[in-house]
Amino acid sequence: MGKVNLTLLLAAVAIVIIIAIALIFPLERLGQLYSLLLIFGGLVALLLRSIFAKEVDRRIIFLFIFVAVAAPLLFPITFSEKPTAVVKAVFDRVESLPPGSTVLLSFDFDPAMAPEVQPMANAISRHCLKKGHKVIFMSLWATGQALLTQSLTNTILPEFPEKQDGIDYVNIGYKAGNEGVLNVIVSNFEKMFPTDVNSVPLGEIEIFDDIRSCRDLDFIVSFGGGLPGSKEWVLFVGDPGGVDVAAGVAAVVAPQLYPYYPAQLVGILGGVKGAAEYEFSLKETYPDLKDMDTPGLKMMGPQTLAHIVIISFIVIGNIIYFRGRRKEKGQ
Amino acid sequence: MKLSVFLFVLLLSISISAQDEPSDTDPAIIVPDSELVVVAPVTSLIAEDHKYDKGDHIDLSWVPSIDDQLLDGTVIGYKLYRSANGGEPVLVEEFPPGTNAFTDDGVYSDSTYSYFIAALSENYAAESNRTAPIAPEVEWLNLHRGWLFLIALIVGGSVLLFINAAKRGTKLFVRKIAGLEAVDDAVGRATEMGRPILFIPGIRDMDDVQTLAGLTILGRVARVIADYDTRIFMPTSRSLVMTAGRETVKAAYTAAGRPDKYNDDMVTYYTDEQFGYVAAVDGVMVREKPATVFLLGAFFAESLILAETGNSIGAIQIAGTARPAQLPFFIAACDFTLIGEELFAASAYLSGEPMQLGSLKGQDVGKAIAMLAILVGVFSATVGLAWDIEFFNDIVEYLSDVFSAR
Amino acid sequence: MRRAIPLTILAVVGTVLIVSVFLPPLENLGEDFTLFFDIIAVFAFFLGGGNLVRIHFNKLWRKRKDWGFSIVTLFGFFFMLVIGLLKIGNPGGIGADPTAEGSWFQETFNYVINPLQSTMYALLAFFVASASYRAFRAKNREATLLLLAAFIILLGRTPFGVMLTAWVPESWSIAQIPNLAVWIMNSPNLAGQRAIIIGIGLGVVSMSLRLILGIERSYLGEDRG
């Protein structure tokens, strides 16, 4: 009987404490606090358990990753960024081009890569339009065109109602043929893209008055890490056409592009971190954009926590390994 | 009075509309002489045939206008005009100040062309002399790629040489590749456990040499499978790979003397869609629990999803790809991984045939060339940069010239 | 005969494509052959799609194990085919861009395919964690090096890494974790990648020669050349 009473008492105290904290802290802080407590408490418990050389079930790892990713999405935790040189190089290039320069942005990715790549594509599109550059949008991926339409109609254009189709920007859409498309547009756009997505002939679009081929462009950014992607833009357009190219790619592909930086690639935005750094630079340079949507910065919360969880599990794994070896030796 | 006002307005509007009308062939704009910003034309305009092309380029070079070369130059740009076969000149390209060369790629070898350039100020255009008519020539050999040709010849030649040597019975040493040594055991394990073998040839089409490499290994593996009478299942994400895979497996069963055991359902097509395919294959893994999984071909982001699922069902996994970004994932999640060139060497290695092994040996000559060039290049670049010695800088330049494919 | 024809086609096309690199008048041949290939691949889709439909109809008909999934597959296949071909709901009508906003095709893409693809891709986050938990163990010297590099890269990609070494003076900025991460990617990682890429290039040369010369015939089911 006394045991039950004690449990009830403890439960009541716990509920009072939880309610008290809930009253003191706003919901967002509360969510952050509880999820962090959950993650780090759990990790410490697993760490202690690892001393007995007990392996962790993969489902427990999955659970931790789930909480580490979901919690900061529900209760955003944001960090300040320090742009690395590879990202700053791209930002500075867009910034230093004189207004009215023509920039081509190619959306070469699919929905799977979109969470990583679309934020940076949106940020750079925004930056170019803000600077007054003329922007040509296109895609080498069939699925990229739909995402491009999505970016333009939902995110970019509503922020720039004064920009006119054909004068300030144009969407020439997707063309099948992978590297073959690049091989042609390096010397002639019209041959591959006779019209834009709205079936307006290229000859009637003001942006293309001075642009015959990729050689006439001032800057190209290719988003996406698949094939064809940034590497193909360098090999088939950047190098032969003498145009500056930058890349925005999924984090897993970034290491493959380092051989091209800085000689053949102006800079590289790798994954969510690259997007976050770019968004941070953009907000810092243009205070009036402080309210813009920054998915890159927001996603750094989940990324940071997930990395910490992974690092902790690597440590736990090693403790288990060494304890296990000692046990074997002892036997 | 009214009439004169009307006439004045009429004249004014005509003159305004004349100003508005830009003309490509006569860019001079009507303005009072006193306000004209006169600039000097470009000089020494030369048009030359572009070397080593199929007759579709002409190289142009010129000395910019004097007014462009001055510090506060009044030249705002240039316009290049071309006339084909003595016809009307048309605008080819516009350039910013300071430009002095251009390659025209809009020409054909069966016509003659002459060019002139207009140097532009804000309201004046000074035309240069016209070039003599020139017809671009078709060259049959691209000597710019002479070095590439030579290297290709040496590497290709040494592959052939070693194949020949092997044919004549020379013993060739090829190092052991653990992943390939394990193939027989992996198939044997599936036989013992009575579970199927899953063969995934990557997600690219037949035009990717990695897919081909996967299929050549499939040929060998299917032969062992047919011998052991184990089940094989090969889901593909390309229709052509499905067709080719069926031929390969069928031929292997026939060669093993068991054509009756083969059926078309062993090799099926799911979808070209990357993650749709992964979902389907993961489903097969979880439901059928294959004892052995081969992942050989071109893989992208799906590599780890497939390999971890395979690991979770306790299958022995032999993976191989030439996509460097995916190698770490395979190494972390699979039992054996064929790294890059090992994937291409696998079929030759498994065959144990001297001629095939000879071709692997030929690669080593290519590696020796690469190593030598890297050593010389790194040494020269370091010494050249540290002490600024021209001789070594020249070596670096020469080497990068030799190894550039353009 | 059945083997001679594909071997001859392979030998001729392979040789012509190699030679075309050095002969300017033939330089577009590579593109043309790629185009031919794309056309053939499109027609081959009838084989693949037909096979898919046949297998699943069969499974459904005979009520084999898991036949319920076949209904989903067949429904998805025909649904997308019909709304894509007939451009149902497309504001521009039958001649318009199939991915125009508002068309059923685009809506299905946005609200079904898009989340499904993202979900599959998102599995990577979980699998990366479980794979690195298993793989990164300091079993020997090489594995320990790998482990250290992984630590630095993981930390370097987070603001946590910036905070950890913010105290390091600017003159020693290379020792700051984010810069150290960039250095690892840019130097040791790059050197290794390049070595692998050179090996791959040579492997492709040797393999292509074997195929062109007809020495490698295992994909045709033959053991010997």
Short mmCIF file of N, CA and C in Angstrom, two decimals, chain B residues 264-393:
data_model
loop_
_atom_site.label_atom_id
_atom_site.label_comp_id
_atom_site.label_asym_id
_atom_site.label_seq_id
_atom_site.Cartn_x
_atom_site.Cartn_y
_atom_site.Cartn_z
N ASP B 264 11.98 -17.11 -67.88
CA ASP B 264 12.09 -15.66 -68.07
C ASP B 264 11.82 -14.85 -66.80
N ASP B 265 11.08 -15.43 -65.86
CA ASP B 265 10.76 -14.67 -64.65
C ASP B 265 11.96 -14.46 -63.73
N MET B 266 13.08 -15.13 -64.05
CA MET B 266 14.29 -14.91 -63.25
C MET B 266 14.80 -13.48 -63.38
N VAL B 267 14.55 -12.88 -64.54
CA VAL B 267 15.02 -11.52 -64.78
C VAL B 267 13.81 -10.67 -65.12
N THR B 268 13.50 -9.67 -64.28
CA THR B 268 12.33 -8.85 -64.56
C THR B 268 12.67 -7.37 -64.49
N TYR B 269 11.74 -6.60 -65.05
CA TYR B 269 11.88 -5.15 -65.04
C TYR B 269 10.89 -4.58 -64.04
N TYR B 270 11.33 -3.59 -63.23
CA TYR B 270 10.39 -2.93 -62.32
C TYR B 270 10.02 -1.54 -62.79
N THR B 271 10.98 -0.63 -62.69
CA THR B 271 10.71 0.75 -63.11
C THR B 271 12.03 1.48 -63.34
N ASP B 272 12.00 2.49 -64.20
CA ASP B 272 13.18 3.31 -64.42
C ASP B 272 13.40 4.27 -63.24
N GLU B 273 12.33 4.49 -62.47
CA GLU B 273 12.36 5.46 -61.38
C GLU B 273 13.26 4.94 -60.27
N GLN B 274 14.31 5.73 -59.96
CA GLN B 274 15.34 5.30 -59.02
C GLN B 274 14.78 4.75 -57.70
N PHE B 275 13.99 5.55 -57.00
CA PHE B 275 13.58 5.12 -55.67
C PHE B 275 12.39 4.16 -55.71
N GLY B 276 11.64 4.23 -56.81
CA GLY B 276 10.60 3.21 -57.00
C GLY B 276 11.25 1.84 -57.10
N TYR B 277 12.34 1.78 -57.85
CA TYR B 277 13.09 0.53 -58.02
C TYR B 277 13.64 0.05 -56.68
N VAL B 278 14.21 1.00 -55.92
CA VAL B 278 14.79 0.64 -54.62
C VAL B 278 13.72 0.08 -53.70
N ALA B 279 12.54 0.72 -53.69
CA ALA B 279 11.45 0.26 -52.83
C ALA B 279 11.08 -1.18 -53.20
N ALA B 280 10.98 -1.44 -54.52
CA ALA B 280 10.60 -2.76 -54.97
C ALA B 280 11.66 -3.80 -54.58
N VAL B 281 12.93 -3.47 -54.80
CA VAL B 281 14.00 -4.43 -54.51
C VAL B 281 14.11 -4.68 -53.00
N ASP B 282 13.98 -3.60 -52.21
CA ASP B 282 14.00 -3.77 -50.75
C ASP B 282 12.88 -4.70 -50.31
N GLY B 283 11.72 -4.53 -50.95
CA GLY B 283 10.58 -5.40 -50.64
C GLY B 283 10.91 -6.85 -50.91
N VAL B 284 11.53 -7.11 -52.06
CA VAL B 284 11.92 -8.47 -52.43
C VAL B 284 12.88 -9.03 -51.38
N MET B 285 13.86 -8.18 -50.97
CA MET B 285 14.87 -8.64 -49.99
C MET B 285 14.19 -9.05 -48.70
N VAL B 286 13.28 -8.19 -48.20
CA VAL B 286 12.66 -8.45 -46.90
C VAL B 286 11.75 -9.67 -46.97
N ARG B 287 11.03 -9.85 -48.10
CA ARG B 287 10.09 -10.97 -48.20
C ARG B 287 10.79 -12.29 -48.52
N GLU B 288 11.74 -12.24 -49.48
CA GLU B 288 12.35 -13.50 -49.95
C GLU B 288 13.59 -13.89 -49.15
N LYS B 289 14.18 -12.95 -48.44
CA LYS B 289 15.40 -13.18 -47.66
C LYS B 289 16.46 -13.95 -48.43
N PRO B 290 16.99 -13.38 -49.52
CA PRO B 290 18.04 -14.07 -50.26
C PRO B 290 19.28 -14.30 -49.39
N ALA B 291 20.00 -15.40 -49.64
CA ALA B 291 21.19 -15.69 -48.85
C ALA B 291 22.38 -14.87 -49.32
N THR B 292 22.37 -14.54 -50.62
CA THR B 292 23.49 -13.82 -51.19
C THR B 292 22.96 -12.69 -52.07
N VAL B 293 23.60 -11.51 -51.93
CA VAL B 293 23.19 -10.39 -52.77
C VAL B 293 24.42 -9.86 -53.52
N PHE B 294 24.29 -9.78 -54.85
CA PHE B 294 25.34 -9.15 -55.65
C PHE B 294 24.86 -7.78 -56.06
N LEU B 295 25.68 -6.75 -55.79
CA LEU B 295 25.35 -5.39 -56.22
C LEU B 295 26.48 -4.95 -57.14
N LEU B 296 26.35 -5.19 -58.43
CA LEU B 296 27.47 -4.92 -59.34
C LEU B 296 27.01 -4.07 -60.51
N GLY B 297 27.47 -2.83 -60.57
CA GLY B 297 27.09 -1.94 -61.66
C GLY B 297 27.20 -0.49 -61.21
N ALA B 298 26.37 0.37 -61.83
CA ALA B 298 26.41 1.80 -61.50
C ALA B 298 25.35 2.11 -60.45
N PHE B 299 25.79 2.61 -59.30
CA PHE B 299 24.84 2.92 -58.22
C PHE B 299 24.97 4.38 -57.82
N PHE B 300 23.85 4.92 -57.35
CA PHE B 300 23.85 6.30 -56.89
C PHE B 300 23.38 6.32 -55.44
N ALA B 301 22.48 7.24 -55.11
CA ALA B 301 22.09 7.40 -53.70
C ALA B 301 21.47 6.14 -53.10
N GLU B 302 21.03 5.21 -53.96
CA GLU B 302 20.33 4.03 -53.43
C GLU B 302 21.30 2.99 -52.88
N SER B 303 22.63 3.18 -53.10
CA SER B 303 23.58 2.14 -52.73
C SER B 303 23.44 1.70 -51.27
N LEU B 304 23.38 2.68 -50.37
CA LEU B 304 23.36 2.32 -48.95
C LEU B 304 22.00 1.76 -48.53
N ILE B 305 20.93 2.26 -49.16
CA ILE B 305 19.59 1.76 -48.81
C ILE B 305 19.52 0.27 -49.15
N LEU B 306 20.04 -0.09 -50.33
CA LEU B 306 20.03 -1.50 -50.74
C LEU B 306 20.97 -2.32 -49.84
N ALA B 307 22.19 -1.81 -49.64
CA ALA B 307 23.20 -2.59 -48.92
C ALA B 307 22.82 -2.78 -47.46
N GLU B 308 22.23 -1.76 -46.82
CA GLU B 308 21.84 -1.90 -45.41
C GLU B 308 20.68 -2.87 -45.25
N THR B 309 19.74 -2.81 -46.21
CA THR B 309 18.63 -3.76 -46.13
C THR B 309 19.17 -5.18 -46.29
N GLY B 310 20.11 -5.34 -47.23
CA GLY B 310 20.72 -6.65 -47.42
C GLY B 310 21.43 -7.11 -46.16
N ASN B 311 22.11 -6.17 -45.50
CA ASN B 311 22.82 -6.50 -44.26
C ASN B 311 21.84 -6.91 -43.16
N SER B 312 20.69 -6.21 -43.12
CA SER B 312 19.73 -6.48 -42.03
C SER B 312 19.11 -7.86 -42.15
N ILE B 313 19.07 -8.43 -43.39
CA ILE B 313 18.49 -9.77 -43.52
C ILE B 313 19.58 -10.83 -43.45
N GLY B 314 20.82 -10.39 -43.15
CA GLY B 314 21.90 -11.34 -42.94
C GLY B 314 22.45 -11.98 -44.20
N ALA B 315 22.27 -11.31 -45.34
CA ALA B 315 22.80 -11.88 -46.58
C ALA B 315 24.29 -11.60 -46.71
N ILE B 316 25.00 -12.51 -47.39
CA ILE B 316 26.39 -12.21 -47.77
C ILE B 316 26.31 -11.27 -48.95
N GLN B 317 27.03 -10.16 -48.89
CA GLN B 317 26.89 -9.18 -49.96
C GLN B 317 28.23 -8.93 -50.65
N ILE B 318 28.22 -9.05 -51.98
CA ILE B 318 29.40 -8.71 -52.78
C ILE B 318 29.00 -7.54 -53.66
N ALA B 319 29.65 -6.39 -53.44
CA ALA B 319 29.27 -5.19 -54.18
C ALA B 319 30.44 -4.70 -55.01
N GLY B 320 30.14 -3.92 -56.03
CA GLY B 320 31.21 -3.33 -56.83
C GLY B 320 30.64 -2.22 -57.68
N THR B 321 31.33 -1.07 -57.71
CA THR B 321 30.90 0.03 -58.56
C THR B 321 32.11 0.89 -58.90
N ALA B 322 31.95 1.67 -59.96
CA ALA B 322 33.02 2.61 -60.32
C ALA B 322 32.58 4.04 -60.00
N ARG B 323 31.55 4.19 -59.15
CA ARG B 323 31.15 5.53 -58.70
C ARG B 323 31.86 5.77 -57.36
N PRO B 324 32.92 6.59 -57.35
CA PRO B 324 33.70 6.75 -56.12
C PRO B 324 32.85 7.20 -54.93
N ALA B 325 31.81 8.00 -55.18
CA ALA B 325 31.02 8.51 -54.06
C ALA B 325 30.26 7.41 -53.34
N GLN B 326 29.96 6.30 -54.04
CA GLN B 326 29.16 5.25 -53.41
C GLN B 326 30.03 4.17 -52.76
N LEU B 327 31.33 4.18 -53.07
CA LEU B 327 32.20 3.13 -52.53
C LEU B 327 32.21 3.06 -51.00
N PRO B 328 32.30 4.22 -50.31
CA PRO B 328 32.33 4.14 -48.84
C PRO B 328 31.11 3.42 -48.27
N PHE B 329 29.94 3.64 -48.88
CA PHE B 329 28.72 3.02 -48.38
C PHE B 329 28.78 1.50 -48.52
N PHE B 330 29.27 1.08 -49.68
CA PHE B 330 29.37 -0.37 -49.90
C PHE B 330 30.39 -0.99 -48.94
N ILE B 331 31.50 -0.28 -48.77
CA ILE B 331 32.54 -0.82 -47.87
C ILE B 331 32.00 -0.95 -46.45
N ALA B 332 31.15 0.03 -46.04
CA ALA B 332 30.62 -0.01 -44.67
C ALA B 332 29.58 -1.11 -44.51
N ALA B 333 28.80 -1.39 -45.54
CA ALA B 333 27.65 -2.28 -45.34
C ALA B 333 27.78 -3.66 -45.97
N CYS B 334 28.78 -3.86 -46.84
CA CYS B 334 28.86 -5.14 -47.54
C CYS B 334 30.05 -5.97 -47.04
N ASP B 335 30.02 -7.26 -47.34
CA ASP B 335 31.13 -8.12 -46.91
C ASP B 335 32.36 -7.93 -47.79
N PHE B 336 32.11 -7.80 -49.10
CA PHE B 336 33.22 -7.61 -50.03
C PHE B 336 32.85 -6.49 -51.00
N THR B 337 33.83 -5.65 -51.32
CA THR B 337 33.56 -4.58 -52.27
C THR B 337 34.63 -4.55 -53.35
N LEU B 338 34.18 -4.54 -54.61
CA LEU B 338 35.12 -4.40 -55.72
C LEU B 338 35.25 -2.91 -56.00
N ILE B 339 36.47 -2.39 -55.83
CA ILE B 339 36.67 -0.95 -55.92
C ILE B 339 37.05 -0.58 -57.35
N GLY B 340 36.20 0.18 -58.02
CA GLY B 340 36.51 0.75 -59.33
C GLY B 340 36.99 -0.27 -60.34
N GLU B 341 38.31 -0.27 -60.59
CA GLU B 341 38.85 -1.11 -61.66
C GLU B 341 38.64 -2.60 -61.40
N GLU B 342 38.52 -2.98 -60.11
CA GLU B 342 38.31 -4.40 -59.81
C GLU B 342 37.00 -4.90 -60.41
N LEU B 343 36.01 -3.99 -60.50
CA LEU B 343 34.73 -4.35 -61.11
C LEU B 343 34.94 -4.74 -62.57
N PHE B 344 35.78 -3.96 -63.26
CA PHE B 344 36.01 -4.25 -64.67
C PHE B 344 36.91 -5.47 -64.86
N ALA B 345 37.75 -5.72 -63.85
CA ALA B 345 38.67 -6.84 -63.97
C ALA B 345 38.00 -8.16 -63.59
N ALA B 346 36.83 -8.05 -62.91
CA ALA B 346 36.24 -9.23 -62.28
C ALA B 346 36.02 -10.40 -63.24
N SER B 347 35.41 -10.12 -64.38
CA SER B 347 35.06 -11.21 -65.29
C SER B 347 36.32 -11.92 -65.79
N ALA B 348 37.34 -11.10 -66.15
CA ALA B 348 38.60 -11.67 -66.62
C ALA B 348 39.23 -12.53 -65.52
N TYR B 349 39.18 -12.02 -64.30
CA TYR B 349 39.76 -12.70 -63.15
C TYR B 349 39.06 -14.03 -62.91
N LEU B 350 37.71 -13.98 -62.92
CA LEU B 350 36.94 -15.19 -62.66
C LEU B 350 37.15 -16.24 -63.74
N SER B 351 37.39 -15.78 -64.97
CA SER B 351 37.56 -16.74 -66.07
C SER B 351 38.87 -17.50 -65.92
N GLY B 352 39.90 -16.81 -65.34
CA GLY B 352 41.20 -17.42 -65.17
C GLY B 352 41.89 -17.71 -66.49
N GLU B 353 41.31 -17.23 -67.58
CA GLU B 353 41.84 -17.48 -68.91
C GLU B 353 43.07 -16.60 -69.15
N PRO B 354 44.16 -17.13 -69.67
CA PRO B 354 45.37 -16.33 -69.83
C PRO B 354 45.14 -15.06 -70.68
N MET B 355 44.38 -15.18 -71.76
CA MET B 355 44.19 -14.02 -72.63
C MET B 355 43.50 -12.88 -71.90
N GLN B 356 42.50 -13.23 -71.09
CA GLN B 356 41.78 -12.20 -70.34
C GLN B 356 42.68 -11.58 -69.29
N LEU B 357 43.47 -12.44 -68.62
CA LEU B 357 44.38 -11.93 -67.59
C LEU B 357 45.42 -11.02 -68.22
N GLY B 358 45.84 -11.35 -69.43
CA GLY B 358 46.81 -10.52 -70.15
C GLY B 358 46.32 -9.10 -70.30
N SER B 359 45.00 -8.95 -70.56
CA SER B 359 44.45 -7.60 -70.75
C SER B 359 44.55 -6.81 -69.45
N LEU B 360 44.45 -7.50 -68.31
CA LEU B 360 44.58 -6.78 -67.03
C LEU B 360 46.00 -6.28 -66.84
N LYS B 361 46.95 -7.10 -67.27
CA LYS B 361 48.36 -6.75 -67.14
C LYS B 361 48.67 -5.49 -67.94
N GLY B 362 48.03 -5.37 -69.12
CA GLY B 362 48.28 -4.21 -69.98
C GLY B 362 47.94 -2.90 -69.29
N GLN B 363 46.94 -2.93 -68.38
CA GLN B 363 46.56 -1.72 -67.65
C GLN B 363 47.74 -1.16 -66.86
N ASP B 364 48.60 -2.08 -66.38
CA ASP B 364 49.71 -1.65 -65.54
C ASP B 364 50.63 -0.67 -66.25
N VAL B 365 50.76 -0.83 -67.57
CA VAL B 365 51.60 0.12 -68.32
C VAL B 365 50.99 1.51 -68.21
N GLY B 366 49.67 1.57 -68.37
CA GLY B 366 48.98 2.85 -68.22
C GLY B 366 49.23 3.44 -66.84
N LYS B 367 49.18 2.58 -65.83
CA LYS B 367 49.41 3.05 -64.46
C LYS B 367 50.82 3.58 -64.30
N ALA B 368 51.78 2.88 -64.91
CA ALA B 368 53.18 3.32 -64.82
C ALA B 368 53.32 4.70 -65.44
N ILE B 369 52.68 4.92 -66.60
CA ILE B 369 52.76 6.24 -67.24
C ILE B 369 52.16 7.30 -66.31
N ALA B 370 51.00 6.98 -65.74
CA ALA B 370 50.34 7.95 -64.85
C ALA B 370 51.22 8.26 -63.65
N MET B 371 51.82 7.21 -63.06
CA MET B 371 52.64 7.43 -61.88
C MET B 371 53.87 8.29 -62.19
N LEU B 372 54.50 7.97 -63.32
CA LEU B 372 55.68 8.72 -63.72
C LEU B 372 55.32 10.20 -63.94
N ALA B 373 54.21 10.42 -64.67
CA ALA B 373 53.80 11.79 -64.95
C ALA B 373 53.48 12.53 -63.67
N ILE B 374 52.81 11.85 -62.72
CA ILE B 374 52.46 12.50 -61.46
C ILE B 374 53.73 12.86 -60.68
N LEU B 375 54.68 11.90 -60.61
CA LEU B 375 55.92 12.16 -59.87
C LEU B 375 56.66 13.34 -60.47
N VAL B 376 56.88 13.30 -61.79
CA VAL B 376 57.61 14.39 -62.45
C VAL B 376 56.85 15.70 -62.27
N GLY B 377 55.54 15.65 -62.47
CA GLY B 377 54.71 16.86 -62.37
C GLY B 377 54.76 17.46 -60.98
N VAL B 378 54.57 16.63 -59.96
CA VAL B 378 54.54 17.15 -58.59
C VAL B 378 55.91 17.73 -58.22
N PHE B 379 56.98 17.02 -58.58
CA PHE B 379 58.33 17.50 -58.29
C PHE B 379 58.57 18.84 -58.99
N SER B 380 58.26 18.90 -60.28
CA SER B 380 58.52 20.12 -61.05
C SER B 380 57.70 21.28 -60.52
N ALA B 381 56.42 21.02 -60.24
CA ALA B 381 55.55 22.10 -59.77
C ALA B 381 56.05 22.63 -58.43
N THR B 382 56.49 21.71 -57.55
CA THR B 382 56.97 22.14 -56.23
C THR B 382 58.25 22.96 -56.36
N VAL B 383 59.22 22.41 -57.08
CA VAL B 383 60.50 23.11 -57.24
C VAL B 383 60.28 24.42 -58.00
N GLY B 384 59.50 24.34 -59.07
CA GLY B 384 59.26 25.53 -59.90
C GLY B 384 58.62 26.64 -59.09
N LEU B 385 57.65 26.29 -58.23
CA LEU B 385 56.97 27.31 -57.43
C LEU B 385 57.86 27.85 -56.33
N ALA B 386 58.62 26.93 -55.68
CA ALA B 386 59.41 27.33 -54.52
C ALA B 386 60.55 28.26 -54.91
N TRP B 387 61.22 27.92 -55.99
CA TRP B 387 62.38 28.74 -56.37
C TRP B 387 62.18 29.50 -57.68
N ASP B 388 60.97 29.43 -58.20
CA ASP B 388 60.63 30.13 -59.43
C ASP B 388 61.62 29.83 -60.56
N ILE B 389 61.85 28.55 -60.81
CA ILE B 389 62.76 28.15 -61.88
C ILE B 389 61.95 27.88 -63.14
N GLU B 390 62.26 28.62 -64.18
CA GLU B 390 61.43 28.58 -65.39
C GLU B 390 61.41 27.19 -66.03
N PHE B 391 62.55 26.52 -65.99
CA PHE B 391 62.68 25.20 -66.62
C PHE B 391 61.61 24.24 -66.07
N PHE B 392 61.47 24.25 -64.73
CA PHE B 392 60.50 23.34 -64.11
C PHE B 392 59.05 23.77 -64.39
N ASN B 393 58.84 25.11 -64.41
CA ASN B 393 57.50 25.59 -64.75
C ASN B 393 57.12 25.17 -66.17
#
